[in-house]
Short mmCIF file of C-alpha atoms and ligand atoms in Angstrom, two decimals:
data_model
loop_
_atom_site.label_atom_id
_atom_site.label_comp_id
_atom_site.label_asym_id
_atom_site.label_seq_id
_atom_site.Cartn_x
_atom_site.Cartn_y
_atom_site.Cartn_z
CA UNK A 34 0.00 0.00 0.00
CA UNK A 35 2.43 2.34 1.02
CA UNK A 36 4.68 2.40 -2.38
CA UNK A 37 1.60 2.66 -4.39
CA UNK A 38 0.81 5.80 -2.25
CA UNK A 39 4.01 6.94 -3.01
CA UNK A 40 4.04 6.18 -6.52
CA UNK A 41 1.60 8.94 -6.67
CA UNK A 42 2.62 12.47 -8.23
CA UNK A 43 2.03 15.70 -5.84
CA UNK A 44 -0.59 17.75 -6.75
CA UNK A 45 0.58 20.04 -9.62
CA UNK A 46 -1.19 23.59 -9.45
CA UNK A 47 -2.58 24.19 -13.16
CA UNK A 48 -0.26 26.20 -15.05
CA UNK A 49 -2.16 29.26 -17.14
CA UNK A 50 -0.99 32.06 -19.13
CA UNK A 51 -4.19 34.00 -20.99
CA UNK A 52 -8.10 33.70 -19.69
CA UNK A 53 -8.49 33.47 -23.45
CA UNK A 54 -6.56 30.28 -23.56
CA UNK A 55 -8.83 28.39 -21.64
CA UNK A 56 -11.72 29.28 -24.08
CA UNK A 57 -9.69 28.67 -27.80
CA UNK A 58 -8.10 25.78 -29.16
CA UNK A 59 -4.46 25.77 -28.34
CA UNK A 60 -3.89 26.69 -32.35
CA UNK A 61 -5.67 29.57 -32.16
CA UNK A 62 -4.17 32.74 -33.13
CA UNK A 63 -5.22 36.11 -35.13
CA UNK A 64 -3.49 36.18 -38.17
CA UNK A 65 -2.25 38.41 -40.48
CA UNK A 66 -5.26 39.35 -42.34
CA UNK A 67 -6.76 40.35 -38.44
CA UNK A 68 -8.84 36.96 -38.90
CA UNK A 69 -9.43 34.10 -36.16
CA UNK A 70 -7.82 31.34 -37.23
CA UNK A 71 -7.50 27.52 -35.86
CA UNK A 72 -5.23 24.89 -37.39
CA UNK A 73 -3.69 26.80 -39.46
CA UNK A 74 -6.98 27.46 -41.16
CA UNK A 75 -8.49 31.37 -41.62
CA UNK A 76 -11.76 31.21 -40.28
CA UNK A 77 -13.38 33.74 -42.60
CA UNK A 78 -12.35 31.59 -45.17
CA UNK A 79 -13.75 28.62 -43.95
CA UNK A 80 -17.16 30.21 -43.35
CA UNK A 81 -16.57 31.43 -47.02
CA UNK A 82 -15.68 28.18 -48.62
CA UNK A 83 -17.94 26.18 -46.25
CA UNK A 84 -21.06 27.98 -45.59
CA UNK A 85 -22.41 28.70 -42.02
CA UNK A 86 -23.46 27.13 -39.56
CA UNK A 87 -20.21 25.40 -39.53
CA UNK A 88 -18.33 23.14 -36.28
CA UNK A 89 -14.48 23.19 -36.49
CA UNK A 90 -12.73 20.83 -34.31
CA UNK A 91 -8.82 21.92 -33.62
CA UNK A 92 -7.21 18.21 -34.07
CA UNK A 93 -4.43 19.63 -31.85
CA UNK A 94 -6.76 20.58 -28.93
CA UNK A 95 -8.38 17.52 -29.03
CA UNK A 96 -5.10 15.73 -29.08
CA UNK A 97 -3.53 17.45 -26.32
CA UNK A 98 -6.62 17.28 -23.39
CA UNK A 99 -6.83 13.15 -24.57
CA UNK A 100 -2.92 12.71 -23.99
CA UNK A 101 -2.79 15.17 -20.76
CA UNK A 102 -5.56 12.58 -19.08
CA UNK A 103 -3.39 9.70 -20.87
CA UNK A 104 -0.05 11.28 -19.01
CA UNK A 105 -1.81 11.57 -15.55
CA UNK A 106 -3.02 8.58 -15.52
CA UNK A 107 0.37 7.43 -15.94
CA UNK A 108 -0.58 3.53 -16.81
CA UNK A 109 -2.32 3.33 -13.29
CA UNK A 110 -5.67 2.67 -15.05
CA UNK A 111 -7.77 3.61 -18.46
CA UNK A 112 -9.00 6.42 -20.10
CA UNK A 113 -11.83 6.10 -21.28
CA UNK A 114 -13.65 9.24 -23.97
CA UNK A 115 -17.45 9.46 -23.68
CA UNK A 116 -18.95 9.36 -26.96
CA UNK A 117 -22.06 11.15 -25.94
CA UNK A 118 -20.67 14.42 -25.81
CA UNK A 119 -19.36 14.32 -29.39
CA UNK A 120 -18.66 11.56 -31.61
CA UNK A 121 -17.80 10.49 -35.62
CA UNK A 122 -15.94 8.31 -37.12
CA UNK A 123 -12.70 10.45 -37.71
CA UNK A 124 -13.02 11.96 -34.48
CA UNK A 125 -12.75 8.07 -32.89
CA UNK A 126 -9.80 7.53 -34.82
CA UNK A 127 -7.91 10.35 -33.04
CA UNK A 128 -9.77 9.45 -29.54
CA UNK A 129 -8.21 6.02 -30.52
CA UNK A 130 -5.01 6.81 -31.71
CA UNK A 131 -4.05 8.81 -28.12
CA UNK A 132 -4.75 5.76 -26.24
CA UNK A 133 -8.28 5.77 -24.97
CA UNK A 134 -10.92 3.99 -24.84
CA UNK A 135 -14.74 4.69 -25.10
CA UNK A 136 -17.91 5.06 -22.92
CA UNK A 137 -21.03 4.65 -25.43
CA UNK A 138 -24.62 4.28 -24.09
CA UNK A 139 -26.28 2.85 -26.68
CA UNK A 140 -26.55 0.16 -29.62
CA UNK A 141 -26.36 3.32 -31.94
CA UNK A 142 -22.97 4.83 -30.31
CA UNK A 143 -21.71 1.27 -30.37
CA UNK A 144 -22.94 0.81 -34.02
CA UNK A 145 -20.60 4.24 -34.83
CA UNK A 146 -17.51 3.41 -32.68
CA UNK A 147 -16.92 0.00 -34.37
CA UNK A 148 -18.19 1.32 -37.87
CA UNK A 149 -15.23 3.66 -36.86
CA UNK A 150 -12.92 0.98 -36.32
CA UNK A 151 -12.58 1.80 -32.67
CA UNK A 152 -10.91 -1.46 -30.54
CA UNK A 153 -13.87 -2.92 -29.27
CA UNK A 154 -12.01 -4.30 -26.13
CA UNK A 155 -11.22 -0.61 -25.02
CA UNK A 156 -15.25 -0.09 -24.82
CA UNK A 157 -17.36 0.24 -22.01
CA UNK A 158 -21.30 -0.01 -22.68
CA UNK A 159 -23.43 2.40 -19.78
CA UNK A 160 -27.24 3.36 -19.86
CA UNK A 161 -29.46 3.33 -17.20
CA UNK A 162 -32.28 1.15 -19.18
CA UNK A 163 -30.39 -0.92 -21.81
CA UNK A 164 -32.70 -2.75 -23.67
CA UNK A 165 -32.56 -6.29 -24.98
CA UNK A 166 -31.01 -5.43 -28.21
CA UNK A 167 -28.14 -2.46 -26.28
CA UNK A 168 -26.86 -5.55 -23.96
CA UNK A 169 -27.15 -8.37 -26.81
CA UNK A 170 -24.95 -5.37 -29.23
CA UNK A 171 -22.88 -4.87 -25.91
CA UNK A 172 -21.93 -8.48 -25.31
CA UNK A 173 -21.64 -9.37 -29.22
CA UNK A 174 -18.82 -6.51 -29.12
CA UNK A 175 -17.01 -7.79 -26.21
CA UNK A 176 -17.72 -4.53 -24.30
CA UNK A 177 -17.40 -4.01 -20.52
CA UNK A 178 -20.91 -3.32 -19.61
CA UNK A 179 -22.03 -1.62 -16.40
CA UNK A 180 -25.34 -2.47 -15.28
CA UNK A 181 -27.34 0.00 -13.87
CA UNK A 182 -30.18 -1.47 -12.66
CA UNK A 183 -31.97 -5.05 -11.36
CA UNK A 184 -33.45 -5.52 -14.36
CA UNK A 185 -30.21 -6.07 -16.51
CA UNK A 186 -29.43 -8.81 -14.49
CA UNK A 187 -32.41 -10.98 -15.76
CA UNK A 188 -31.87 -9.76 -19.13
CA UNK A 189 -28.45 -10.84 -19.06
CA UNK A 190 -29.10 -14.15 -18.54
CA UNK A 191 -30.66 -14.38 -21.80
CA UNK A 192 -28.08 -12.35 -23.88
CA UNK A 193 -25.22 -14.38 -22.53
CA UNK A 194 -24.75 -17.49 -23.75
CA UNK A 195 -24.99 -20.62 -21.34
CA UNK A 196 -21.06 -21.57 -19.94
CA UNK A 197 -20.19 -17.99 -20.87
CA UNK A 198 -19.26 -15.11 -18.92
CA UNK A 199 -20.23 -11.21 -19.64
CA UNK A 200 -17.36 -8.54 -18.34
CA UNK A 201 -19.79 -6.53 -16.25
CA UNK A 202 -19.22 -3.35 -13.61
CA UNK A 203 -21.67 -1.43 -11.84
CA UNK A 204 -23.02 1.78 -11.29
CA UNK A 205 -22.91 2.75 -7.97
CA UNK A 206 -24.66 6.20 -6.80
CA UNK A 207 -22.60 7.37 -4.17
CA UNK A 208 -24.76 9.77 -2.56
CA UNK A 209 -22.48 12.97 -3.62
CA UNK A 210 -24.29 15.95 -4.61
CA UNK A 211 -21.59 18.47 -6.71
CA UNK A 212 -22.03 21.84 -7.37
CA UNK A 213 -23.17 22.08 -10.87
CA UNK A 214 -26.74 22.45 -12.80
CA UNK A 215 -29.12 20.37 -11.27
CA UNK A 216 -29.65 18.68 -14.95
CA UNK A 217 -26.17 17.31 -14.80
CA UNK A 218 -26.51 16.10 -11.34
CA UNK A 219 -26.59 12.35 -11.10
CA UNK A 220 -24.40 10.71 -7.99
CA UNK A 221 -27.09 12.02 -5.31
CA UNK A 222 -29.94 9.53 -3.80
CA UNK A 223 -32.59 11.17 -5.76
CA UNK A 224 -31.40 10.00 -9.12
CA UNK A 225 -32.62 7.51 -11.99
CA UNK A 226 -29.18 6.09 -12.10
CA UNK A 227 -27.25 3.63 -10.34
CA UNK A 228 -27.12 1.47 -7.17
CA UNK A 229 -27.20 3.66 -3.80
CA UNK A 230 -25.32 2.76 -1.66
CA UNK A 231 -26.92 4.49 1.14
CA UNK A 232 -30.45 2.34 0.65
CA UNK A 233 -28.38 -0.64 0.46
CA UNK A 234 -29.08 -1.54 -3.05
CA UNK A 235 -25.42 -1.08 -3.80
CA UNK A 236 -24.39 -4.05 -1.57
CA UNK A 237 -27.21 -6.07 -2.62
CA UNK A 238 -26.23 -6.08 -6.47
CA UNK A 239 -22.67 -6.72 -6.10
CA UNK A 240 -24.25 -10.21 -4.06
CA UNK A 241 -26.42 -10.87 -7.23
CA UNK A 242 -23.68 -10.22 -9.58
CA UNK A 243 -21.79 -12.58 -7.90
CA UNK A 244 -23.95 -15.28 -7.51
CA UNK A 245 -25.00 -14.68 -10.63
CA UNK A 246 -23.94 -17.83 -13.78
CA UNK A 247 -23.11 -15.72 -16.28
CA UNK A 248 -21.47 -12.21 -15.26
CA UNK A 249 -17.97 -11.86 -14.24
CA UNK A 250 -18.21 -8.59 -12.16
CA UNK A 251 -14.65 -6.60 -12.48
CA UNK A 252 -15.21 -3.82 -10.75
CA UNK A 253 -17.52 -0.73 -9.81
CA UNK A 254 -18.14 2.56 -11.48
CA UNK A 255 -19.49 5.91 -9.92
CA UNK A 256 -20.54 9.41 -12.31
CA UNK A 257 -21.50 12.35 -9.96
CA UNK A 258 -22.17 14.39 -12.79
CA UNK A 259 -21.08 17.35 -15.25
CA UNK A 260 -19.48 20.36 -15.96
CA UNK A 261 -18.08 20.65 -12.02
CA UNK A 262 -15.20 22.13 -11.34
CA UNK A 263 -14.72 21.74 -7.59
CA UNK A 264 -12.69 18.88 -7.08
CA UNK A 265 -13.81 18.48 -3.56
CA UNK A 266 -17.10 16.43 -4.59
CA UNK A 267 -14.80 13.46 -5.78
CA UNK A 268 -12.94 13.36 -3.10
CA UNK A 269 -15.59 12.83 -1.10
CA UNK A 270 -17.43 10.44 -4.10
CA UNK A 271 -14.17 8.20 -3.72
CA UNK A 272 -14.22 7.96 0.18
CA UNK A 273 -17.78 6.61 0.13
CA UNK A 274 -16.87 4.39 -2.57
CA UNK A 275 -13.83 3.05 -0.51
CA UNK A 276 -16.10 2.44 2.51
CA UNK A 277 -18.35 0.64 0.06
CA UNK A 278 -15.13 -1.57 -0.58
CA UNK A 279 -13.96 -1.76 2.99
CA UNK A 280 -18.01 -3.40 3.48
CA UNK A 281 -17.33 -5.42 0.12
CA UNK A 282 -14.27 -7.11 0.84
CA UNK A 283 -15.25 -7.38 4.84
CA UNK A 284 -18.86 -9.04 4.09
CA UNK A 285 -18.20 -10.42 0.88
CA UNK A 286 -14.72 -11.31 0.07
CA UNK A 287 -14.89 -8.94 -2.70
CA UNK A 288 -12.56 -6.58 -3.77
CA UNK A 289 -12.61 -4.90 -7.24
CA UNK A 290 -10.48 -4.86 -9.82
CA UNK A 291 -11.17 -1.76 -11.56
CA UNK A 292 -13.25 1.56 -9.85
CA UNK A 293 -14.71 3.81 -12.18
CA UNK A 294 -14.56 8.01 -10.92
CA UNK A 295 -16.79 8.65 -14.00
CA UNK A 296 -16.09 11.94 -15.79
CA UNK A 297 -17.46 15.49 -15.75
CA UNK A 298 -14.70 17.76 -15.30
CA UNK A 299 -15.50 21.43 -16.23
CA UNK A 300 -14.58 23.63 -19.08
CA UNK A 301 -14.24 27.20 -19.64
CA UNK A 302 -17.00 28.94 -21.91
CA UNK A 303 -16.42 32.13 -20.79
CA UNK A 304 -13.74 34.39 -19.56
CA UNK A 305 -14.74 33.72 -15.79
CA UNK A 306 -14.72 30.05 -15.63
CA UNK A 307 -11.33 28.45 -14.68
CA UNK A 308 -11.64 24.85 -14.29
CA UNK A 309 -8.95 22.65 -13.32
CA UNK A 310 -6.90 21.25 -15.88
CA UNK A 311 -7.35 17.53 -16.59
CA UNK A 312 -3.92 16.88 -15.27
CA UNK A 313 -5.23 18.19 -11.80
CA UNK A 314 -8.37 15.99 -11.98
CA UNK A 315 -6.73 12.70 -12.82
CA UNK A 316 -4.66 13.73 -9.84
CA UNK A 317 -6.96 14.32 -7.42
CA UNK A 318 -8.84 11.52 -8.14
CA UNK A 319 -5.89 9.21 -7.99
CA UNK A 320 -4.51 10.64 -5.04
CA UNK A 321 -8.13 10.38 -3.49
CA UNK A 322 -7.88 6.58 -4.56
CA UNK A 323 -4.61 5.59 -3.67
CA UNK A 324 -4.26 7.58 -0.13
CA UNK A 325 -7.69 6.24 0.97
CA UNK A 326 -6.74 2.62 0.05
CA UNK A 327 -3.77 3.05 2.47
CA UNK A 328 -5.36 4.23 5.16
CA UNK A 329 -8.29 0.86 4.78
CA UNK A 330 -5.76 -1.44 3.91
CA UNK A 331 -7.38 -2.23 0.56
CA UNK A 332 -5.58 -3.25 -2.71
CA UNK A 333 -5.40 -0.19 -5.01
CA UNK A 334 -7.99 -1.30 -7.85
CA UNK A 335 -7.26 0.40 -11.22
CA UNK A 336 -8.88 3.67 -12.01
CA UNK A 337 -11.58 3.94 -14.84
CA UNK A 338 -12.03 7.65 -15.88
CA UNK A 339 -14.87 8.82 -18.19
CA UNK A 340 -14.21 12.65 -19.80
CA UNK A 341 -16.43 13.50 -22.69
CA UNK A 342 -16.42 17.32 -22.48
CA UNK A 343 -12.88 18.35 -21.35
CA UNK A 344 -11.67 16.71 -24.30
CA UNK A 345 -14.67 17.82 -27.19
CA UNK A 346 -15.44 20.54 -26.00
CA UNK A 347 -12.57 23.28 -25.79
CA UNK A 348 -11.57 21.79 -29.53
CA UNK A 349 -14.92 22.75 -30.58
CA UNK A 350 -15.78 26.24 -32.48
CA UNK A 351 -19.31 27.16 -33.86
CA UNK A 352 -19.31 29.51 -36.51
CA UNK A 353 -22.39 31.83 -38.01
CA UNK A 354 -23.15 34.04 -39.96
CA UNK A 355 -25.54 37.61 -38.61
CA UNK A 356 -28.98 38.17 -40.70
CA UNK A 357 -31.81 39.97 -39.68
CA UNK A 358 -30.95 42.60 -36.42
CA UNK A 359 -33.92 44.34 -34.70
CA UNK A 360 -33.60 47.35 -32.30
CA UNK A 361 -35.72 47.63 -29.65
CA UNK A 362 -35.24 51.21 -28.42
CA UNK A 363 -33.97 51.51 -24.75
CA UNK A 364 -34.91 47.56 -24.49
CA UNK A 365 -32.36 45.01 -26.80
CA UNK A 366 -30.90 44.84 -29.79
CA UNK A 367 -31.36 40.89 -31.60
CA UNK A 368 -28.39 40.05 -33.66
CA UNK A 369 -30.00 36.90 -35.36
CA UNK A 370 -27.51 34.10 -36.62
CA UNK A 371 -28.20 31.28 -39.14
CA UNK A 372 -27.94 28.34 -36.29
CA UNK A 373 -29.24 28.16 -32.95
CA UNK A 374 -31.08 25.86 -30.62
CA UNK A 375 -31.20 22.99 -33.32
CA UNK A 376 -27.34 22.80 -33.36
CA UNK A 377 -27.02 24.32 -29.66
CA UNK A 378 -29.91 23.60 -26.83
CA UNK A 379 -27.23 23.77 -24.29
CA UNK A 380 -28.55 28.10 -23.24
CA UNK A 381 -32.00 26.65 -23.28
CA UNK A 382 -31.30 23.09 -21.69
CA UNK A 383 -29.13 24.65 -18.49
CA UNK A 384 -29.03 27.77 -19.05
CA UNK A 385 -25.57 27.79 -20.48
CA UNK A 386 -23.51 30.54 -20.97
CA UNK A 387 -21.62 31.26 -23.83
CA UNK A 388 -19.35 34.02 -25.87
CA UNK A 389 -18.80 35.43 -28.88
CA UNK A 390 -16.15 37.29 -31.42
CA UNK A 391 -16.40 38.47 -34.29
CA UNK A 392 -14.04 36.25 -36.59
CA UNK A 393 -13.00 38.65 -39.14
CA UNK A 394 -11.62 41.23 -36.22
CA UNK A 395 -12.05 39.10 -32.32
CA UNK A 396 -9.94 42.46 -31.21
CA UNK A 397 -12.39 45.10 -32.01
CA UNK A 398 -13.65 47.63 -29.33
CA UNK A 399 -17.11 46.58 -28.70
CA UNK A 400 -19.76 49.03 -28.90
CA UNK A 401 -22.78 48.03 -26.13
CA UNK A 402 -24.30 44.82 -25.59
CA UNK A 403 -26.59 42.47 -27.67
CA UNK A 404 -28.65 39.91 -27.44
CA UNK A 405 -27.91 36.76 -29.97
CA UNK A 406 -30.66 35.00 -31.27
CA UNK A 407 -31.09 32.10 -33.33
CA UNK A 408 -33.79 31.25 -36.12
CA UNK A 409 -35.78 28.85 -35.08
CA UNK A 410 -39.04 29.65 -34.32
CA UNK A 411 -39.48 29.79 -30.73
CA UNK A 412 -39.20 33.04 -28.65
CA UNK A 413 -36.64 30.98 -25.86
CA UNK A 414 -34.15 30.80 -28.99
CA UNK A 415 -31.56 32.64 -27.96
CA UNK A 416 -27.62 31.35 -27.92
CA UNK A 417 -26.24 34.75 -25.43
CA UNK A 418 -28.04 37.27 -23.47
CA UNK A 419 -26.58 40.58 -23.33
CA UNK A 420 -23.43 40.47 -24.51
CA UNK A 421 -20.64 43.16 -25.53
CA UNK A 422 -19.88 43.02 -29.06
CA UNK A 423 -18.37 45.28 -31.77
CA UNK A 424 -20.82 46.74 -33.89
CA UNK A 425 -22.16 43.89 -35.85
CA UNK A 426 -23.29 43.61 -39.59
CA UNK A 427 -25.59 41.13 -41.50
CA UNK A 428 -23.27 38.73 -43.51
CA UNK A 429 -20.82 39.29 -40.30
CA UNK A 430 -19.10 35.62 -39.26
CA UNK A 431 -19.08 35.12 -35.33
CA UNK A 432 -17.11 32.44 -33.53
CA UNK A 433 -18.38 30.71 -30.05
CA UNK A 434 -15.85 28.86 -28.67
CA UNK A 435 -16.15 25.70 -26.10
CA UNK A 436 -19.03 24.35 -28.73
CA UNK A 437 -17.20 21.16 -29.26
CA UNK A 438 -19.30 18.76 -26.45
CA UNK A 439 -23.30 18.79 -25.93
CA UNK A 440 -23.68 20.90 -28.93
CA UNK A 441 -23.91 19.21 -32.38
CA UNK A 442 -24.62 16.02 -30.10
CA UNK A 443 -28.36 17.08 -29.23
CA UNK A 444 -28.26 18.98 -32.60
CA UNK A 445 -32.04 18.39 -33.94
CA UNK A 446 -33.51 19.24 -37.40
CA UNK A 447 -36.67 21.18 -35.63
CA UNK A 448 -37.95 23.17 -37.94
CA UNK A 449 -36.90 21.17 -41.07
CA UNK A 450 -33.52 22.77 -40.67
CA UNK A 451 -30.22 20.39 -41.65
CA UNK A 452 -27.58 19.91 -39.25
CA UNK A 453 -24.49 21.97 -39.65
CA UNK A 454 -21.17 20.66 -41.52
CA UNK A 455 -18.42 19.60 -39.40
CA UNK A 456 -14.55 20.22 -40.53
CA UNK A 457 -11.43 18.53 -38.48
CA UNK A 458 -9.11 21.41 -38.92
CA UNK A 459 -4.81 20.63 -38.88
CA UNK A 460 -1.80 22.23 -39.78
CA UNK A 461 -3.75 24.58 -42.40
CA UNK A 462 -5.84 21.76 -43.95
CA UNK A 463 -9.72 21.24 -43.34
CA UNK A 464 -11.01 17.80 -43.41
CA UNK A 465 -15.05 17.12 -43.29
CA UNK A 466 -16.07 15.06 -40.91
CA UNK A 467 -19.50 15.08 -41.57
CA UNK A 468 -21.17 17.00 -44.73
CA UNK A 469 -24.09 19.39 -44.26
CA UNK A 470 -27.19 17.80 -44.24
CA UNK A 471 -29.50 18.21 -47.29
CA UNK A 472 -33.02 18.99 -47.72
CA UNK A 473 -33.79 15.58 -49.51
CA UNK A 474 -31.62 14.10 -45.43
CA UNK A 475 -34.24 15.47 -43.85
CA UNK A 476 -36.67 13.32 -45.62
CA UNK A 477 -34.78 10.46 -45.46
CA UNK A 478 -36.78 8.44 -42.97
CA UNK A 479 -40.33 9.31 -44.18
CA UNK A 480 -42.62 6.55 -46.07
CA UNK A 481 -44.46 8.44 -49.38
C1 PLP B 622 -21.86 7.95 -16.95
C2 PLP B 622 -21.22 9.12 -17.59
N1 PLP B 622 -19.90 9.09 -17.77
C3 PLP B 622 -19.26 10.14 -18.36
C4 PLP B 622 -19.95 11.26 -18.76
C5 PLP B 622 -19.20 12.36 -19.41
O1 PLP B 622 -19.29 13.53 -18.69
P1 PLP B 622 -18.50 14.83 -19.16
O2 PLP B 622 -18.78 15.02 -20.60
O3 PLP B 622 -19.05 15.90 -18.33
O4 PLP B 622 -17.05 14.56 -18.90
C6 PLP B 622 -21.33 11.33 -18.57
C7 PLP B 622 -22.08 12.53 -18.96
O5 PLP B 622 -23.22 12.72 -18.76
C8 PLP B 622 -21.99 10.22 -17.97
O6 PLP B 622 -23.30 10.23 -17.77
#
């Protein structure tokens, strides 16, 4: 116990040099011309060549969050990306090629990572309600899945075949509340995912996955939720867990392999924000871990982590273009972009806060505050509220940065409107990732 303690790094303070950094890729730079520009790749131009609403993921950014969690983790446990907050096929194949593996929550995310070519042995397969089909897809793969619920384990008994074994973890609800939206909450008692440990239930599924013919359980898995950046909550997550363990291995003669911390660290979208670094997270965590197995006397199970956001999401840029703008005399003036709550429900959803430059000149003086809209057709369509831009043009490109996780994810086509293109942008060359939707998509499904 004690070397593994000390096998673990002090607590490095995050290193930052510009508030700005924390919201833009690490490519991004103004260039000559005065433009934004990402990967080598003029913004304006992009906008230009591409049309608008257009995503640009920096290849770099995402690249560099994926191996900082790789290099923390320091080969004490797995890395695992979570497909929900942004996924396609070329995407994967970078998540893959830095060393992670892959949280998916459905038959359809599974369908996409091994369409992608992603190592099915480096998936896990959550979801608090898997149906018949998600856990026969699951075990077909050779996924890890984590059950969530007593139902799965009756199900499973079907799915797996008789003699054979299913890899399975499970959730656990620790009872840890963090401070973030209430939406994003999900480790507290009062939450449709999970085992709790504090009614017991937690206990009593790791008996029935033992007992049980056709499971092999590896380990345990916790998620407290998303977007926090106070550490604090899983500190205190683990230390439940760990007494979980201490009654596990006491009662049971069970002690885990692998213990899952879940993901959710935060990320900047504005100027205020400064969340810890992922370095700092995979830190804590392990520190948490390997410190509170000391002190019990437990054997230091390897550490699943599950970041979706803090990977997608600073590489992620939304571009538009302004149309219609509408003064309202001593009220608001509506800037109203081409996109909105079909590519971005995030302001609506949580009440999430974003920002915005103006790509052709992000160092302009701004002149007074506006209100960005969107164009679908519902009043609560707006992206920002009051915010201080330079005066501002129709046919004028804006950028909002941090759209890369959540965004095109929940992107709908409400009001017959096609999803956005999607470039991969490195070293001055822009890939698509996935082409702008046509008209004739959007009537793909229907039966004439
Ligand atoms: C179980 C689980 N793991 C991981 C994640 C990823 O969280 P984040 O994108 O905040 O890192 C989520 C997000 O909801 C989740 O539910």
């Amino acid at each position: 116990m004690a070397d593994a303690a000390a096998g673990v790094v002090a607590l490095a303070a995050p290193v930052r040099t510009s508030k700005l950094d924390l919201l833009f890729p690490v490519t991004y730079r103004v260039n000559a011309a005065g433009h934004m520009e990402v990967g080598g790749c003029d913004l304006i131009e992009l906008a230009r060549r591409h049309g608008t609403p257009l995503y640009l993921y920096d290849e770099a950014t995402v690249r560099q969050r994926a191996s900082e969690y790789i290099a923390a983790m320091d080969g004490a446990g797995q890395v695992l990306y979570s497909a929900k907050a942004f996924a396609s096929p070329q995407f994967l194949r970078v998540i893959a090629d830095e060393g992670l593996g892959l949280d998916v929550v459905s038959a359809g995310e599974l369908h996409l990572a091994l369409k992608s070519g992603f190592p099915r042995d480096r998936v896990h397969f959550l979801g608090n309600n898997k149906s018949v089909e998600d856990l026969e897809a699951a075990y077909r793969a050779g996924a890890t899945i984590v059950i969530d619920g007593d139902q799965e384990f009756e199900l499973l008994r079907n799915v797996v075949p008789h003699g054979s074994r299913a890899q399975v973890m499970l959730r656990i609800s620790p009872g840890v509340k963090p401070d973030t939206h209430d939406h994003i909450s999900t480790g507290q008692l009062d939450s449709k995912f999970g085992f709790s440990i504090e009614s017991g239930a937690a206990r009593k599924a790791v008996e029935t996955a033992l007992q049980h013919p056709s499971l092999e359980l590896v380990g345990l898995h916790s998620h407290i939720g998303s977007q926090i950046f106070a550490l604090g909550a899983y500190e205190q997550a683990m230390e439940i867990m760990l007494g979980l363990l201490v009654e596990l291995r006491d009662g049971l003669g069970y002690e885990p392999r692998r213990l899952g911390a879940g993901g959710g660290l935060g990320i900047a979208y504005t100027q205020n924000d400064d969340p810890p670094t992922p370095r700092h997270f995979v830190e804590t965590v392990r520190h948490a871990l390997v410190t509170g197995c000391a002190r019990r006397d437990l054997k230091v199970p390897e550490l699943v982590v599950e970041p979706g956001r803090s990977i997608a999401g600073p590489a992620g840029i939304a571009l538009y273009t302004v149309g219609s703008i509408k003064d309202i005399p001593g009220v608001r003036r509506y800037v109203a972009v081409d996109g909105g709550m079909g590519d971005n429900i995030r302001p609506k959803l949580y009440g999430a806060r974003y920002e915005a430059f103006l790509a052709s000149d992000p160092d302009q003086a701004t002149d007074g505050k506006v209100t960005i809209a969107g164009k679908y057709c519902e009043s609560t369509d707006i992206l920002i509220t009051d915010i201080a831009m330079p005066p501002l043009e129709p046919g004028d490109v804006i950028a909002v940065p941090a759209a890369g996780a959540y965004c095109l994810a929940m992107a709908s086509n409400y009001n017959g409107m096609p999803r956005p293109e999607v470039l991969m942008l490195r070293d001055g060359e822009a890939r698509v990732m996935r082409r702008r939707e046509t008209l004739d998509d959007l009537l793909i499904t229907e039966v004439f």
